[in-house]
Structure formats: C-alpha cells, structure tokens
PDB file of C-alpha atoms in Angstrom:
ATOM      1  CA  MET K  28       0.562  -0.004  -0.154  1.00  0.00           C
ATOM      2  CA  ILE K  29       2.965   2.266   0.706  1.00  0.00           C
ATOM      3  CA  GLN K  30       4.169   2.098  -3.433  1.00  0.00           C
ATOM      4  CA  VAL K  31       0.764   3.299  -4.289  1.00  0.00           C
ATOM      5  CA  GLY K  32       0.834   5.839  -2.588  1.00  0.00           C
ATOM      6  CA  VAL K  33       4.679   6.525  -3.413  1.00  0.00           C
ATOM      7  CA  VAL K  34       3.772   6.414  -6.804  1.00  0.00           C
ATOM      8  CA  PHE K  35       0.608   8.616  -6.413  1.00  0.00           C
ATOM      9  CA  ILE K  36       2.594  11.196  -5.296  1.00  0.00           C
ATOM     10  CA  GLU K  37       5.087  11.291  -7.379  1.00  0.00           C
ATOM     11  CA  LYS K  38       2.227  10.772 -10.198  1.00  0.00           C
ATOM     12  CA  LEU K  39       0.725  14.191  -8.611  1.00  0.00           C
ATOM     13  CA  MET K  40       3.980  15.706  -9.098  1.00  0.00           C
ATOM     14  CA  ILE K  41       4.483  15.220 -12.014  1.00  0.00           C
ATOM     15  CA  ARG K  42       1.694  16.444 -13.223  1.00  0.00           C
ATOM     16  CA  ALA K  43       2.104  19.773 -11.557  1.00  0.00           C
ATOM     17  CA  SER K  44       4.855  20.035 -12.177  1.00  0.00           C
ATOM     18  CA  VAL K  45       3.331  19.894 -15.910  1.00  0.00           C
ATOM     19  CA  GLU K  46       0.620  22.342 -15.490  1.00  0.00           C
ATOM     20  CA  THR K  47       3.493  25.318 -13.422  1.00  0.00           C
ATOM     21  CA  GLU K  48       6.076  24.938 -16.669  1.00  0.00           C
ATOM     22  CA  GLU K  49       6.916  28.037 -16.202  1.00  0.00           C
ATOM     23  CA  LEU K  50       6.445  30.138 -20.501  1.00  0.00           C
ATOM     24  CA  MET K  51       7.260  33.619 -22.469  1.00  0.00           C
ATOM     25  CA  ARG K  52       6.135  35.358 -24.619  1.00  0.00           C
ATOM     26  CA  LEU K  53       9.077  36.091 -27.259  1.00  0.00           C
ATOM     27  CA  LEU K  54       7.457  38.750 -29.793  1.00  0.00           C
ATOM     28  CA  SER K  55      10.124  39.816 -33.171  1.00  0.00           C
ATOM     29  CA  ALA K  56      10.446  42.111 -35.357  1.00  0.00           C
ATOM     30  CA  ASP K  57       7.537  42.119 -37.058  1.00  0.00           C
ATOM     31  CA  ASP K  58       5.447  41.972 -34.444  1.00  0.00           C
ATOM     32  CA  GLN K  59       4.049  38.577 -34.080  1.00  0.00           C
ATOM     33  CA  GLU K  60       4.113  37.604 -30.512  1.00  0.00           C
ATOM     34  CA  PHE K  61       5.151  33.676 -29.306  1.00  0.00           C
ATOM     35  CA  THR K  62       4.137  32.229 -26.034  1.00  0.00           C
ATOM     36  CA  VAL K  63       6.629  29.121 -25.591  1.00  0.00           C
ATOM     37  CA  SER K  64       8.325  27.011 -22.966  1.00  0.00           C
ATOM     38  CA  ARG K  65      10.947  29.210 -21.489  1.00  0.00           C
ATOM     39  CA  PRO K  66      12.947  26.104 -21.110  1.00  0.00           C
ATOM     40  CA  ILE K  67      13.049  25.394 -24.496  1.00  0.00           C
ATOM     41  CA  MET K  68      14.366  28.809 -25.321  1.00  0.00           C
ATOM     42  CA  GLU K  69      16.548  29.432 -22.787  1.00  0.00           C
ATOM     43  CA  LYS K  70      19.082  26.237 -25.375  1.00  0.00           C
ATOM     44  CA  CYS K  71      19.335  30.344 -27.089  1.00  0.00           C
ATOM     45  CA  VAL K  72      22.611  31.463 -25.200  1.00  0.00           C
ATOM     46  CA  THR K  73      21.372  35.051 -26.200  1.00  0.00           C
ATOM     47  CA  ILE K  74      17.682  34.532 -24.691  1.00  0.00           C
ATOM     48  CA  ARG K  75      19.016  32.609 -21.450  1.00  0.00           C
ATOM     49  CA  ASN K  76      21.019  35.957 -20.866  1.00  0.00           C
ATOM     50  CA  ILE K  77      18.472  37.797 -21.436  1.00  0.00           C
ATOM     51  CA  LEU K  78      16.155  36.741 -18.764  1.00  0.00           C
ATOM     52  CA  PRO K  79      17.565  37.011 -15.570  1.00  0.00           C
ATOM     53  CA  VAL K  80      17.835  41.066 -17.009  1.00  0.00           C
ATOM     54  CA  ALA K  81      14.209  40.372 -18.298  1.00  0.00           C
ATOM     55  CA  ASP K  82      12.580  39.518 -15.061  1.00  0.00           C
ATOM     56  CA  VAL K  83      12.921  42.996 -13.187  1.00  0.00           C
ATOM     57  CA  PHE K  84      10.882  44.362 -16.142  1.00  0.00           C
ATOM     58  CA  ASP K  85       6.905  43.917 -16.112  1.00  0.00           C
ATOM     59  CA  ASP K  86       5.153  40.881 -17.888  1.00  0.00           C
ATOM     60  CA  SER K  87       6.160  42.259 -21.543  1.00  0.00           C
ATOM     61  CA  PRO K  88       7.078  39.913 -24.567  1.00  0.00           C
ATOM     62  CA  LEU K  89      10.924  39.255 -24.882  1.00  0.00           C
ATOM     63  CA  PRO K  90      11.333  41.737 -27.739  1.00  0.00           C
ATOM     64  CA  LEU K  91      14.078  40.393 -30.359  1.00  0.00           C
ATOM     65  CA  PRO K  92      14.101  43.082 -33.049  1.00  0.00           C
ATOM     66  CA  ASN K  93      16.118  40.958 -35.978  1.00  0.00           C
ATOM     67  CA  VAL K  94      14.062  38.002 -35.945  1.00  0.00           C
ATOM     68  CA  ARG K  95      11.318  37.804 -38.452  1.00  0.00           C
ATOM     69  CA  GLY K  96       7.697  35.839 -36.970  1.00  0.00           C
ATOM     70  CA  GLU K  97       8.522  33.237 -39.688  1.00  0.00           C
ATOM     71  CA  ILE K  98      12.048  32.233 -38.866  1.00  0.00           C
ATOM     72  CA  LEU K  99      11.463  32.676 -35.394  1.00  0.00           C
ATOM     73  CA  ARG K 100       8.452  29.951 -35.873  1.00  0.00           C
ATOM     74  CA  LEU K 101      11.683  27.761 -36.903  1.00  0.00           C
ATOM     75  CA  VAL K 102      13.783  28.090 -34.543  1.00  0.00           C
ATOM     76  CA  ILE K 103      11.275  27.866 -31.706  1.00  0.00           C
ATOM     77  CA  GLU K 104      10.221  24.345 -33.249  1.00  0.00           C
ATOM     78  CA  PHE K 105      14.372  23.921 -33.446  1.00  0.00           C
ATOM     79  CA  CYS K 106      14.292  24.078 -29.953  1.00  0.00           C
ATOM     80  CA  HIS K 107      11.099  21.779 -29.838  1.00  0.00           C
ATOM     81  CA  HIS K 108      12.381  18.894 -31.399  1.00  0.00           C
ATOM     82  CA  ASP K 109      16.209  19.203 -30.527  1.00  0.00           C
ATOM     83  CA  ASP K 110      17.616  16.839 -27.821  1.00  0.00           C
ATOM     84  CA  LEU K 111      21.006  18.225 -28.148  1.00  0.00           C
ATOM     85  CA  PRO K 112      22.144  19.568 -24.392  1.00  0.00           C
ATOM     86  CA  ILE K 113      22.171  22.895 -23.164  1.00  0.00           C
ATOM     87  CA  GLY K 114      25.518  24.095 -22.886  1.00  0.00           C
ATOM     88  CA  LEU K 115      27.212  21.881 -25.949  1.00  0.00           C
ATOM     89  CA  VAL K 116      30.615  23.409 -26.851  1.00  0.00           C
ATOM     90  CA  GLN K 117      31.507  20.396 -29.970  1.00  0.00           C
ATOM     91  CA  PRO K 118      29.340  21.119 -32.681  1.00  0.00           C
ATOM     92  CA  PRO K 119      27.870  17.125 -33.259  1.00  0.00           C
ATOM     93  CA  GLN K 120      27.999  15.808 -36.634  1.00  0.00           C
ATOM     94  CA  PHE K 121      24.902  16.173 -39.065  1.00  0.00           C
ATOM     95  CA  GLN K 122      24.011  13.558 -40.768  1.00  0.00           C
ATOM     96  CA  GLU K 123      21.393  13.324 -43.795  1.00  0.00           C
ATOM     97  CA  GLU K 124      18.861  12.122 -41.140  1.00  0.00           C
ATOM     98  CA  ASP K 125      19.471  15.636 -39.464  1.00  0.00           C
ATOM     99  CA  ARG K 126      18.413  18.001 -42.527  1.00  0.00           C
ATOM    100  CA  LYS K 127      14.948  15.740 -43.268  1.00  0.00           C
ATOM    101  CA  ARG K 128      14.253  15.236 -39.169  1.00  0.00           C
ATOM    102  CA  CYS K 129      14.546  19.154 -39.040  1.00  0.00           C
ATOM    103  CA  ASN K 130      13.041  19.831 -42.827  1.00  0.00           C
ATOM    104  CA  ILE K 131      15.872  21.958 -43.554  1.00  0.00           C
ATOM    105  CA  ASN K 132      16.205  20.714 -46.493  1.00  0.00           C
ATOM    106  CA  LYS K 133      13.318  21.741 -47.964  1.00  0.00           C
ATOM    107  CA  LEU K 134      13.765  26.243 -47.163  1.00  0.00           C
ATOM    108  CA  GLY K 135      15.304  28.617 -49.893  1.00  0.00           C
ATOM    109  CA  GLN K 136      18.210  29.457 -49.507  1.00  0.00           C
ATOM    110  CA  ASP K 137      16.976  32.810 -48.976  1.00  0.00           C
ATOM    111  CA  LEU K 138      14.771  31.610 -45.686  1.00  0.00           C
ATOM    112  CA  LEU K 139      17.561  29.382 -45.440  1.00  0.00           C
ATOM    113  CA  THR K 140      20.249  32.173 -45.075  1.00  0.00           C
ATOM    114  CA  GLU K 141      18.394  33.663 -42.745  1.00  0.00           C
ATOM    115  CA  LEU K 142      17.395  31.113 -39.959  1.00  0.00           C
ATOM    116  CA  MET K 143      21.179  30.707 -39.806  1.00  0.00           C
ATOM    117  CA  GLN K 144      21.533  34.864 -38.967  1.00  0.00           C
ATOM    118  CA  ALA K 145      19.206  33.692 -36.385  1.00  0.00           C
ATOM    119  CA  ALA K 146      20.660  31.053 -35.249  1.00  0.00           C
ATOM    120  CA  HIS K 147      24.297  33.408 -35.029  1.00  0.00           C
ATOM    121  CA  TYR K 148      22.053  36.444 -32.884  1.00  0.00           C
ATOM    122  CA  LEU K 149      20.444  34.038 -30.925  1.00  0.00           C
ATOM    123  CA  ASP K 150      23.537  31.984 -29.978  1.00  0.00           C
ATOM    124  CA  HIS K 151      21.910  28.556 -30.919  1.00  0.00           C
ATOM    125  CA  GLU K 152      25.175  26.482 -31.831  1.00  0.00           C
ATOM    126  CA  PRO K 153      22.898  23.282 -32.173  1.00  0.00           C
ATOM    127  CA  LEU K 154      20.875  25.146 -35.027  1.00  0.00           C
ATOM    128  CA  LEU K 155      24.253  27.843 -36.792  1.00  0.00           C
ATOM    129  CA  GLN K 156      25.707  23.797 -37.824  1.00  0.00           C
ATOM    130  CA  LEU K 157      22.592  22.710 -39.012  1.00  0.00           C
ATOM    131  CA  CYS K 158      22.247  25.342 -40.849  1.00  0.00           C
ATOM    132  CA  LYS K 159      25.648  25.272 -42.118  1.00  0.00           C
ATOM    133  CA  TYR K 160      26.396  21.574 -42.938  1.00  0.00           C
ATOM    134  CA  GLU K 161      22.652  22.560 -45.522  1.00  0.00           C
ATOM    135  CA  LEU K 162      24.978  25.363 -46.949  1.00  0.00           C
ATOM    136  CA  MET K 163      27.950  22.559 -47.537  1.00  0.00           C
ATOM    137  CA  VAL K 164      25.936  20.558 -48.421  1.00  0.00           C
ATOM    138  CA  ARG K 165      24.127  22.516 -50.956  1.00  0.00           C
ATOM    139  CA  SER K 166      27.263  23.527 -52.622  1.00  0.00           C
ATOM    140  CA  MET K 167      28.828  20.285 -53.556  1.00  0.00           C
ATOM    141  CA  GLU K 168      25.604  18.558 -55.152  1.00  0.00           C
ATOM    142  CA  LEU K 169      25.758  22.342 -56.454  1.00  0.00           C
ATOM    143  CA  HIS K 170      28.904  22.048 -57.749  1.00  0.00           C
ATOM    144  CA  LYS K 171      28.527  18.652 -59.075  1.00  0.00           C
ATOM    145  CA  GLU K 172      26.119  19.067 -60.730  1.00  0.00           C
ATOM    146  CA  THR K 173      28.485  22.143 -62.682  1.00  0.00           C
ATOM    147  CA  GLU K 174      31.491  18.951 -63.106  1.00  0.00           C
ATOM    148  CA  ASP K 175      28.433  16.667 -64.562  1.00  0.00           C
ATOM    149  CA  GLY K 176      27.977  19.359 -67.068  1.00  0.00           C
ATOM    150  CA  SER K 177      24.233  19.290 -66.290  1.00  0.00           C
ATOM    151  CA  ILE K 178      24.040  22.640 -65.569  1.00  0.00           C
ATOM    152  CA  ASP K 179      25.541  25.400 -68.692  1.00  0.00           C
ATOM    153  CA  THR K 180      27.337  27.739 -66.785  1.00  0.00           C
ATOM    154  CA  SER K 181      30.260  29.588 -69.416  1.00  0.00           C
ATOM    155  CA  GLN K 182      26.987  31.156 -71.303  1.00  0.00           C
ATOM    156  CA  THR K 183      25.641  32.810 -68.716  1.00  0.00           C
TER     157      THR K 183
END
C-alpha cells in the first residue's frame, strides 16, 4: 500500500510540474508574438543571458528585433525537437536524417540564410551548425552538377 501512495504522489508531482511550466513570450521583428516554454528557449544563449535582466521588468514579451516571425517559428520548432544538451561545446556531426528531421533541406536559400543569421544572433550553436552543414551540402551538390555538365555555366 505504501508503494501505491508513493507512485500516486510522484504522478501528482509530475502533473503539477507540467501544469506550472514556466512560459515566456517572444516578440518578433514583425510584431508576431509567441508563447513558448522558457526552458526550451533557454537553449538559445542570447535569450538565457537576457532573461535575468528581463525578469526585472513587467510581463511584456521579450523583443527580438533581428528575427522575423516566420524565422522565429522555425527556431522554436528546432528548439522543441532539439534533444542536444544545453551548453553544447562541440557541434555534432550531422547526417542526412538530421536535415530531414528538421525539414531544413526543404527551405529556400533565402530562408536558410535568414535562419542561419537568427541562429547566430540567438547564439544557438547546434542550429547554426546545422544551417552551415545544409549550405555546405547544397554547395557540394551544385558543384557536382556543374562538374557533371548538367548545368551549363559558360553561357551566363
């Protein structure tokens, strides 16, 4: 009977921690507001460093003037699916499945570049490294197509 009580109390504690999850609001450059889990967004070193100062102020959203809403949504998605530890020093070695898992391989060149700039601004090293990896893969694919002769660059 004591075991049942312990399990019940543990379940209540887990439920309480989920219900009291600390949320924060972010405001993009184009005035889109996002409510997200604070621990998830603390994977971005810039946000983690701003929060102690921002906590002093009222409950207004944290402005991110260098990141558009569409890009901030992609960063938030990556942070939710990113299972890498906070404060990762050595960037991971990315594989094809990482590109597909994050759908980064489907982004256009402009969005990918903007996402890379946002990852740099927010200091999210794994996302920045994944963007760089994707750019490298695309460059190698373009180089290979050029060598194979499927793209004629001599007439441009």
